[in-house]
PDB file of C-alpha atoms in Angstrom:
ATOM      1  CA  UNK G   1      10.652  16.848 -13.687  1.00  0.00           C
ATOM      2  CA  UNK G   2      10.084  14.826 -10.513  1.00  0.00           C
ATOM      3  CA  UNK G   3       6.521  13.533 -10.517  1.00  0.00           C
ATOM      4  CA  UNK G   4       5.979  13.630  -6.750  1.00  0.00           C
ATOM      5  CA  UNK G   5       8.312  15.828  -4.785  1.00  0.00           C
ATOM      6  CA  UNK G   6       8.427  16.316  -1.050  1.00  0.00           C
ATOM      7  CA  UNK G   7      10.536  18.514   1.182  1.00  0.00           C
ATOM      8  CA  UNK G   8      12.535  18.395   3.284  1.00  0.00           C
ATOM      9  CA  UNK G   9      14.328  15.106   2.720  1.00  0.00           C
ATOM     10  CA  UNK G  10      15.635  15.082   6.281  1.00  0.00           C
ATOM     11  CA  UNK G  11      14.077  16.706   9.319  1.00  0.00           C
ATOM     12  CA  UNK G  12      15.718  16.606  12.732  1.00  0.00           C
ATOM     13  CA  UNK G  13      13.895  18.330  15.547  1.00  0.00           C
ATOM     14  CA  UNK G  14      13.276  18.376  19.260  1.00  0.00           C
ATOM     15  CA  UNK G  15      10.336  16.841  21.071  1.00  0.00           C
ATOM     16  CA  UNK G  16       7.430  19.207  21.417  1.00  0.00           C
ATOM     17  CA  UNK G  17       8.166  21.167  18.264  1.00  0.00           C
ATOM     18  CA  UNK G  18       5.742  21.679  15.398  1.00  0.00           C
ATOM     19  CA  UNK G  19       6.905  20.870  11.878  1.00  0.00           C
ATOM     20  CA  UNK G  20       5.573  20.584   8.363  1.00  0.00           C
ATOM     21  CA  UNK G  21       6.389  18.438   5.354  1.00  0.00           C
ATOM     22  CA  UNK G  22       5.407  19.650   1.922  1.00  0.00           C
ATOM     23  CA  UNK G  23       4.382  17.570  -1.069  1.00  0.00           C
ATOM     24  CA  UNK G  24       3.619  18.452  -4.647  1.00  0.00           C
ATOM     25  CA  UNK G  25       2.697  16.314  -7.637  1.00  0.00           C
ATOM     26  CA  UNK G  26       2.781  17.368 -11.277  1.00  0.00           C
ATOM     27  CA  UNK G  27       0.964  14.322 -12.639  1.00  0.00           C
ATOM     28  CA  UNK G  28      -2.482  15.845 -12.644  1.00  0.00           C
ATOM     29  CA  UNK G  29      -3.679  13.176 -10.225  1.00  0.00           C
ATOM     30  CA  UNK G  30      -6.808  13.658  -8.178  1.00  0.00           C
ATOM     31  CA  UNK G  31      -5.750  11.769  -5.076  1.00  0.00           C
ATOM     32  CA  UNK G  32      -2.813  12.248  -2.768  1.00  0.00           C
ATOM     33  CA  UNK G  33      -1.703  10.323   0.296  1.00  0.00           C
ATOM     34  CA  UNK G  34       0.576  10.380   3.273  1.00  0.00           C
ATOM     35  CA  UNK G  35       2.197   7.139   4.351  1.00  0.00           C
ATOM     36  CA  UNK G  36       4.380   6.432   7.374  1.00  0.00           C
ATOM     37  CA  UNK G  37       7.141   3.824   7.254  1.00  0.00           C
ATOM     38  CA  UNK G  38       8.367   2.857  10.680  1.00  0.00           C
ATOM     39  CA  UNK G  39      11.604   1.163  11.712  1.00  0.00           C
ATOM     40  CA  UNK G  40      10.108  -2.251  10.952  1.00  0.00           C
ATOM     41  CA  UNK G  41       9.519  -1.085   7.378  1.00  0.00           C
ATOM     42  CA  UNK G  42       5.727  -1.291   7.499  1.00  0.00           C
ATOM     43  CA  UNK G  43       4.162   1.267   5.202  1.00  0.00           C
ATOM     44  CA  UNK G  44       0.911   2.468   6.690  1.00  0.00           C
ATOM     45  CA  UNK G  45      -1.482   4.912   5.162  1.00  0.00           C
ATOM     46  CA  UNK G  46      -2.178   7.962   7.264  1.00  0.00           C
ATOM     47  CA  UNK G  47      -4.404  10.058   5.047  1.00  0.00           C
ATOM     48  CA  UNK G  48      -5.781  10.185   1.570  1.00  0.00           C
ATOM     49  CA  UNK G  49      -7.212  13.334   0.078  1.00  0.00           C
ATOM     50  CA  UNK G  50      -8.805  14.244  -3.188  1.00  0.00           C
ATOM     51  CA  UNK G  51     -10.995  16.994  -4.454  1.00  0.00           C
ATOM     52  CA  UNK G  52     -13.981  15.455  -2.836  1.00  0.00           C
ATOM     53  CA  UNK G  53     -12.958  14.346   0.573  1.00  0.00           C
ATOM     54  CA  UNK G  54     -10.325  13.945   3.199  1.00  0.00           C
ATOM     55  CA  UNK G  55     -10.151  10.443   4.606  1.00  0.00           C
ATOM     56  CA  UNK G  56      -8.652  10.287   8.027  1.00  0.00           C
ATOM     57  CA  UNK G  57      -7.154   7.120   9.372  1.00  0.00           C
ATOM     58  CA  UNK G  58      -8.528   6.795  12.854  1.00  0.00           C
ATOM     59  CA  UNK G  59      -5.287   5.440  14.215  1.00  0.00           C
ATOM     60  CA  UNK G  60      -3.474   8.654  13.406  1.00  0.00           C
ATOM     61  CA  UNK G  61      -3.204  11.065  16.374  1.00  0.00           C
ATOM     62  CA  UNK G  62      -4.900  14.385  15.828  1.00  0.00           C
ATOM     63  CA  UNK G  63      -1.493  16.033  16.189  1.00  0.00           C
ATOM     64  CA  UNK G  64      -1.146  15.147  12.521  1.00  0.00           C
ATOM     65  CA  UNK G  65      -3.127  17.266  10.122  1.00  0.00           C
ATOM     66  CA  UNK G  66      -3.034  17.295   6.340  1.00  0.00           C
ATOM     67  CA  UNK G  67      -3.669  20.497   4.443  1.00  0.00           C
ATOM     68  CA  UNK G  68      -4.345  20.685   0.747  1.00  0.00           C
ATOM     69  CA  UNK G  69      -4.377  24.147  -0.821  1.00  0.00           C
ATOM     70  CA  UNK G  70      -5.112  22.567  -4.200  1.00  0.00           C
ATOM     71  CA  UNK G  71      -5.173  19.120  -5.714  1.00  0.00           C
ATOM     72  CA  UNK G  72      -1.478  19.238  -6.618  1.00  0.00           C
ATOM     73  CA  UNK G  73      -0.336  19.855  -3.057  1.00  0.00           C
ATOM     74  CA  UNK G  74      -0.803  17.959   0.175  1.00  0.00           C
ATOM     75  CA  UNK G  75       1.176  19.132   3.164  1.00  0.00           C
ATOM     76  CA  UNK G  76       1.481  17.388   6.506  1.00  0.00           C
ATOM     77  CA  UNK G  77       1.599  19.360   9.714  1.00  0.00           C
ATOM     78  CA  UNK G  78       2.679  17.718  12.914  1.00  0.00           C
ATOM     79  CA  UNK G  79       2.189  19.383  16.282  1.00  0.00           C
ATOM     80  CA  UNK G  80       3.911  18.574  19.549  1.00  0.00           C
ATOM     81  CA  UNK G  81       6.296  16.061  18.047  1.00  0.00           C
ATOM     82  CA  UNK G  82       6.993  12.910  20.047  1.00  0.00           C
ATOM     83  CA  UNK G  83       9.852  10.430  19.934  1.00  0.00           C
ATOM     84  CA  UNK G  84       7.544   7.826  18.396  1.00  0.00           C
ATOM     85  CA  UNK G  85       6.913  10.069  15.424  1.00  0.00           C
ATOM     86  CA  UNK G  86      10.410   9.315  14.148  1.00  0.00           C
ATOM     87  CA  UNK G  87       9.947   7.510  10.854  1.00  0.00           C
ATOM     88  CA  UNK G  88      10.098   8.030   7.113  1.00  0.00           C
ATOM     89  CA  UNK G  89       7.043   9.804   5.728  1.00  0.00           C
ATOM     90  CA  UNK G  90       6.133   9.258   2.090  1.00  0.00           C
ATOM     91  CA  UNK G  91       3.804  11.332   0.033  1.00  0.00           C
ATOM     92  CA  UNK G  92       2.106   9.569  -2.883  1.00  0.00           C
ATOM     93  CA  UNK G  93      -0.466  10.202  -5.547  1.00  0.00           C
ATOM     94  CA  UNK G  94      -2.741   8.204  -7.812  1.00  0.00           C
ATOM     95  CA  UNK G  95      -5.004   9.082 -10.711  1.00  0.00           C
ATOM     96  CA  UNK G  96      -8.324   8.655  -9.028  1.00  0.00           C
ATOM     97  CA  UNK G  97      -8.125   6.750  -5.747  1.00  0.00           C
ATOM     98  CA  UNK G  98     -11.273   4.767  -6.315  1.00  0.00           C
ATOM     99  CA  UNK G  99     -10.259   2.437  -9.098  1.00  0.00           C
ATOM    100  CA  UNK G 100      -8.887  -1.031  -8.668  1.00  0.00           C
ATOM    101  CA  UNK G 101      -5.390  -1.619  -9.879  1.00  0.00           C
ATOM    102  CA  UNK G 102      -4.310   1.989  -9.596  1.00  0.00           C
ATOM    103  CA  UNK G 103      -0.608   2.632  -9.453  1.00  0.00           C
ATOM    104  CA  UNK G 104       0.784   4.735  -6.638  1.00  0.00           C
ATOM    105  CA  UNK G 105       3.565   7.199  -7.334  1.00  0.00           C
ATOM    106  CA  UNK G 106       5.656   7.960  -4.278  1.00  0.00           C
ATOM    107  CA  UNK G 107       7.798  10.902  -3.346  1.00  0.00           C
ATOM    108  CA  UNK G 108      11.351  10.232  -2.197  1.00  0.00           C
ATOM    109  CA  UNK G 109      10.435  10.377   1.469  1.00  0.00           C
ATOM    110  CA  UNK G 110      11.166  12.589   4.459  1.00  0.00           C
ATOM    111  CA  UNK G 111      13.182  11.054   7.241  1.00  0.00           C
ATOM    112  CA  UNK G 112      11.956  12.598  10.474  1.00  0.00           C
ATOM    113  CA  UNK G 113      14.078  12.226  13.584  1.00  0.00           C
ATOM    114  CA  UNK G 114      12.678  13.503  16.859  1.00  0.00           C
ATOM    115  CA  UNK G 115      15.280  13.939  19.583  1.00  0.00           C
TER     116      UNK G 115
ATOM    117  CA  UNK Q   1      -3.034 -12.227  11.985  1.00  0.00           C
ATOM    118  CA  UNK Q   2      -1.460  -9.468   9.941  1.00  0.00           C
ATOM    119  CA  UNK Q   3      -3.374  -8.345   6.896  1.00  0.00           C
ATOM    120  CA  UNK Q   4      -0.433  -8.977   4.625  1.00  0.00           C
ATOM    121  CA  UNK Q   5       2.421 -11.229   5.689  1.00  0.00           C
ATOM    122  CA  UNK Q   6       5.768 -11.748   4.047  1.00  0.00           C
ATOM    123  CA  UNK Q   7       8.908 -13.590   4.992  1.00  0.00           C
ATOM    124  CA  UNK Q   8      11.245 -10.698   5.851  1.00  0.00           C
ATOM    125  CA  UNK Q   9      14.326 -12.591   4.749  1.00  0.00           C
ATOM    126  CA  UNK Q  10      17.000 -11.603   4.115  1.00  0.00           C
ATOM    127  CA  UNK Q  11      17.430 -13.750   1.051  1.00  0.00           C
ATOM    128  CA  UNK Q  12      21.060 -13.813  -0.052  1.00  0.00           C
ATOM    129  CA  UNK Q  13      21.453 -15.469  -3.434  1.00  0.00           C
ATOM    130  CA  UNK Q  14      24.253 -15.661  -6.007  1.00  0.00           C
ATOM    131  CA  UNK Q  15      23.941 -13.964  -9.356  1.00  0.00           C
ATOM    132  CA  UNK Q  16      22.034 -16.080 -11.804  1.00  0.00           C
ATOM    133  CA  UNK Q  17      19.984 -17.846  -9.144  1.00  0.00           C
ATOM    134  CA  UNK Q  18      16.239 -18.195  -9.164  1.00  0.00           C
ATOM    135  CA  UNK Q  19      14.479 -16.917  -6.077  1.00  0.00           C
ATOM    136  CA  UNK Q  20      10.830 -16.925  -5.038  1.00  0.00           C
ATOM    137  CA  UNK Q  21       8.938 -14.880  -2.490  1.00  0.00           C
ATOM    138  CA  UNK Q  22       5.529 -15.628  -1.093  1.00  0.00           C
ATOM    139  CA  UNK Q  23       2.998 -13.383   0.521  1.00  0.00           C
ATOM    140  CA  UNK Q  24      -0.257 -14.239   2.271  1.00  0.00           C
ATOM    141  CA  UNK Q  25      -3.219 -11.952   2.821  1.00  0.00           C
ATOM    142  CA  UNK Q  26      -6.086 -12.240   5.247  1.00  0.00           C
ATOM    143  CA  UNK Q  27      -8.877 -10.327   3.536  1.00  0.00           C
ATOM    144  CA  UNK Q  28     -10.636 -12.691   1.177  1.00  0.00           C
ATOM    145  CA  UNK Q  29     -12.423  -9.720  -0.397  1.00  0.00           C
ATOM    146  CA  UNK Q  30      -9.126  -8.388  -1.745  1.00  0.00           C
ATOM    147  CA  UNK Q  31      -9.438  -7.614  -5.393  1.00  0.00           C
ATOM    148  CA  UNK Q  32      -6.106  -6.510  -6.727  1.00  0.00           C
ATOM    149  CA  UNK Q  33      -2.544  -7.340  -5.940  1.00  0.00           C
ATOM    150  CA  UNK Q  34       0.853  -5.878  -6.633  1.00  0.00           C
ATOM    151  CA  UNK Q  35       4.529  -6.214  -6.047  1.00  0.00           C
ATOM    152  CA  UNK Q  36       6.416  -3.026  -5.325  1.00  0.00           C
ATOM    153  CA  UNK Q  37      10.162  -2.714  -5.109  1.00  0.00           C
ATOM    154  CA  UNK Q  38      11.920  -0.481  -2.612  1.00  0.00           C
ATOM    155  CA  UNK Q  39      15.639   0.206  -2.837  1.00  0.00           C
ATOM    156  CA  UNK Q  40      17.530   1.132   0.305  1.00  0.00           C
ATOM    157  CA  UNK Q  41      16.537   4.621   1.485  1.00  0.00           C
ATOM    158  CA  UNK Q  42      14.359   5.138  -1.573  1.00  0.00           C
ATOM    159  CA  UNK Q  43      10.653   5.256  -2.282  1.00  0.00           C
ATOM    160  CA  UNK Q  44       8.624   2.191  -3.293  1.00  0.00           C
ATOM    161  CA  UNK Q  45       8.015   1.759  -6.998  1.00  0.00           C
ATOM    162  CA  UNK Q  46       5.560  -0.514  -8.717  1.00  0.00           C
ATOM    163  CA  UNK Q  47       7.264  -3.631 -10.047  1.00  0.00           C
ATOM    164  CA  UNK Q  48       4.228  -5.415 -11.412  1.00  0.00           C
ATOM    165  CA  UNK Q  49       0.565  -6.052 -10.897  1.00  0.00           C
ATOM    166  CA  UNK Q  50      -0.528  -9.607 -10.194  1.00  0.00           C
ATOM    167  CA  UNK Q  51      -3.333 -11.018 -12.301  1.00  0.00           C
ATOM    168  CA  UNK Q  52      -5.492 -14.027 -11.592  1.00  0.00           C
ATOM    169  CA  UNK Q  53      -4.057 -15.949 -14.509  1.00  0.00           C
ATOM    170  CA  UNK Q  54      -0.500 -15.155 -13.495  1.00  0.00           C
ATOM    171  CA  UNK Q  55       1.715 -12.824 -15.441  1.00  0.00           C
ATOM    172  CA  UNK Q  56       5.275 -12.484 -16.534  1.00  0.00           C
ATOM    173  CA  UNK Q  57       7.481  -9.495 -17.193  1.00  0.00           C
ATOM    174  CA  UNK Q  58      10.906 -10.496 -18.416  1.00  0.00           C
ATOM    175  CA  UNK Q  59      12.643 -12.355 -15.617  1.00  0.00           C
ATOM    176  CA  UNK Q  60       9.802 -11.715 -13.183  1.00  0.00           C
ATOM    177  CA  UNK Q  61       6.746 -13.929 -12.800  1.00  0.00           C
ATOM    178  CA  UNK Q  62       3.868 -13.194 -10.455  1.00  0.00           C
ATOM    179  CA  UNK Q  63       1.141 -15.615  -9.496  1.00  0.00           C
ATOM    180  CA  UNK Q  64      -2.035 -15.405  -7.465  1.00  0.00           C
ATOM    181  CA  UNK Q  65      -3.761 -18.198  -5.597  1.00  0.00           C
ATOM    182  CA  UNK Q  66      -7.109 -16.855  -4.394  1.00  0.00           C
ATOM    183  CA  UNK Q  67      -8.179 -20.096  -2.745  1.00  0.00           C
ATOM    184  CA  UNK Q  68      -5.122 -20.108  -0.491  1.00  0.00           C
ATOM    185  CA  UNK Q  69      -4.897 -16.326  -0.361  1.00  0.00           C
ATOM    186  CA  UNK Q  70      -1.309 -15.977  -1.374  1.00  0.00           C
ATOM    187  CA  UNK Q  71       0.672 -14.355  -4.113  1.00  0.00           C
ATOM    188  CA  UNK Q  72       4.177 -15.119  -5.247  1.00  0.00           C
ATOM    189  CA  UNK Q  73       7.008 -13.471  -7.098  1.00  0.00           C
ATOM    190  CA  UNK Q  74       9.623 -15.474  -8.961  1.00  0.00           C
ATOM    191  CA  UNK Q  75      12.831 -13.867 -10.147  1.00  0.00           C
ATOM    192  CA  UNK Q  76      14.907 -15.827 -12.629  1.00  0.00           C
ATOM    193  CA  UNK Q  77      18.557 -15.232 -13.478  1.00  0.00           C
ATOM    194  CA  UNK Q  78      19.029 -12.803 -10.584  1.00  0.00           C
ATOM    195  CA  UNK Q  79      21.090  -9.680 -11.244  1.00  0.00           C
ATOM    196  CA  UNK Q  80      23.027  -7.592  -8.762  1.00  0.00           C
ATOM    197  CA  UNK Q  81      20.585  -4.784  -9.524  1.00  0.00           C
ATOM    198  CA  UNK Q  82      17.695  -6.903  -8.239  1.00  0.00           C
ATOM    199  CA  UNK Q  83      18.939  -6.327  -4.689  1.00  0.00           C
ATOM    200  CA  UNK Q  84      16.130  -4.500  -2.938  1.00  0.00           C
ATOM    201  CA  UNK Q  85      13.163  -5.020  -0.655  1.00  0.00           C
ATOM    202  CA  UNK Q  86      10.094  -6.446  -2.361  1.00  0.00           C
ATOM    203  CA  UNK Q  87       6.768  -5.314  -0.958  1.00  0.00           C
ATOM    204  CA  UNK Q  88       3.605  -7.316  -1.372  1.00  0.00           C
ATOM    205  CA  UNK Q  89       0.602  -5.023  -1.707  1.00  0.00           C
ATOM    206  CA  UNK Q  90      -3.039  -5.981  -1.498  1.00  0.00           C
ATOM    207  CA  UNK Q  91      -6.031  -3.872  -2.400  1.00  0.00           C
ATOM    208  CA  UNK Q  92      -9.436  -4.826  -0.999  1.00  0.00           C
ATOM    209  CA  UNK Q  93     -11.253  -2.062  -2.801  1.00  0.00           C
ATOM    210  CA  UNK Q  94      -9.572   1.108  -3.893  1.00  0.00           C
ATOM    211  CA  UNK Q  95      -6.158   2.693  -4.011  1.00  0.00           C
ATOM    212  CA  UNK Q  96      -6.964   4.337  -0.698  1.00  0.00           C
ATOM    213  CA  UNK Q  97      -7.143   0.944   0.942  1.00  0.00           C
ATOM    214  CA  UNK Q  98      -3.820  -0.477  -0.209  1.00  0.00           C
ATOM    215  CA  UNK Q  99      -2.224  -2.629   2.448  1.00  0.00           C
ATOM    216  CA  UNK Q 100       1.515  -3.150   2.316  1.00  0.00           C
ATOM    217  CA  UNK Q 101       3.453  -6.078   3.650  1.00  0.00           C
ATOM    218  CA  UNK Q 102       6.644  -5.348   5.537  1.00  0.00           C
ATOM    219  CA  UNK Q 103       8.752  -6.524   2.641  1.00  0.00           C
ATOM    220  CA  UNK Q 104      11.213  -9.264   1.799  1.00  0.00           C
ATOM    221  CA  UNK Q 105      14.822  -8.212   1.537  1.00  0.00           C
ATOM    222  CA  UNK Q 106      16.825  -9.645  -1.335  1.00  0.00           C
ATOM    223  CA  UNK Q 107      20.566  -9.359  -1.771  1.00  0.00           C
ATOM    224  CA  UNK Q 108      22.098 -10.751  -4.927  1.00  0.00           C
ATOM    225  CA  UNK Q 109      25.758 -11.559  -4.412  1.00  0.00           C
ATOM    226  CA  UNK Q 110      28.475 -11.508  -7.088  1.00  0.00           C
TER     227      UNK Q 110
END
């Protein structure tokens, strides 16, 4: 019954590899997000995506690419992993994305370690 | 200047204590404000929204000062279960633009 679920929970991989993180929400929300939480605990938005548009954060390297087969799923593909990509990645969703005061629902996070 | 700044702490307080956290934001156009709670190795969860008139939810009180661009969270009668990191979140326009502070760590001691 988890509202926002992401897999895997832990991901350990070598530099240069390509990996994916999957996310699914069963809340019927229109907007989904990927956030990165670094070692200093800052949560930074990477992407938001809804039926209408994909919003790309310009600070995110193009090695990161979101893919949304439908509005309930938003996967994150990462190519040519680098040491600095090590972080916790959170998927989240919200009802609409455009309204003030919207609550975000987060997945439990994927801890990525690049060796 | 960071968009959202918080004292990282840690705040170590005894059970039953009252503790307050402040958060400042730089974007004067910010329109909505929140406190999220994040337990160790868990996802953030909404604790409460912060309204202009101030609002209270049980032992938690949130206040907003637009003129000085800060928000605060007051926790009364601290419980062990309040131990967590409290994230100040500011929204200048839409949910897509939410800006998170780095969090204030609270440990409530028995």
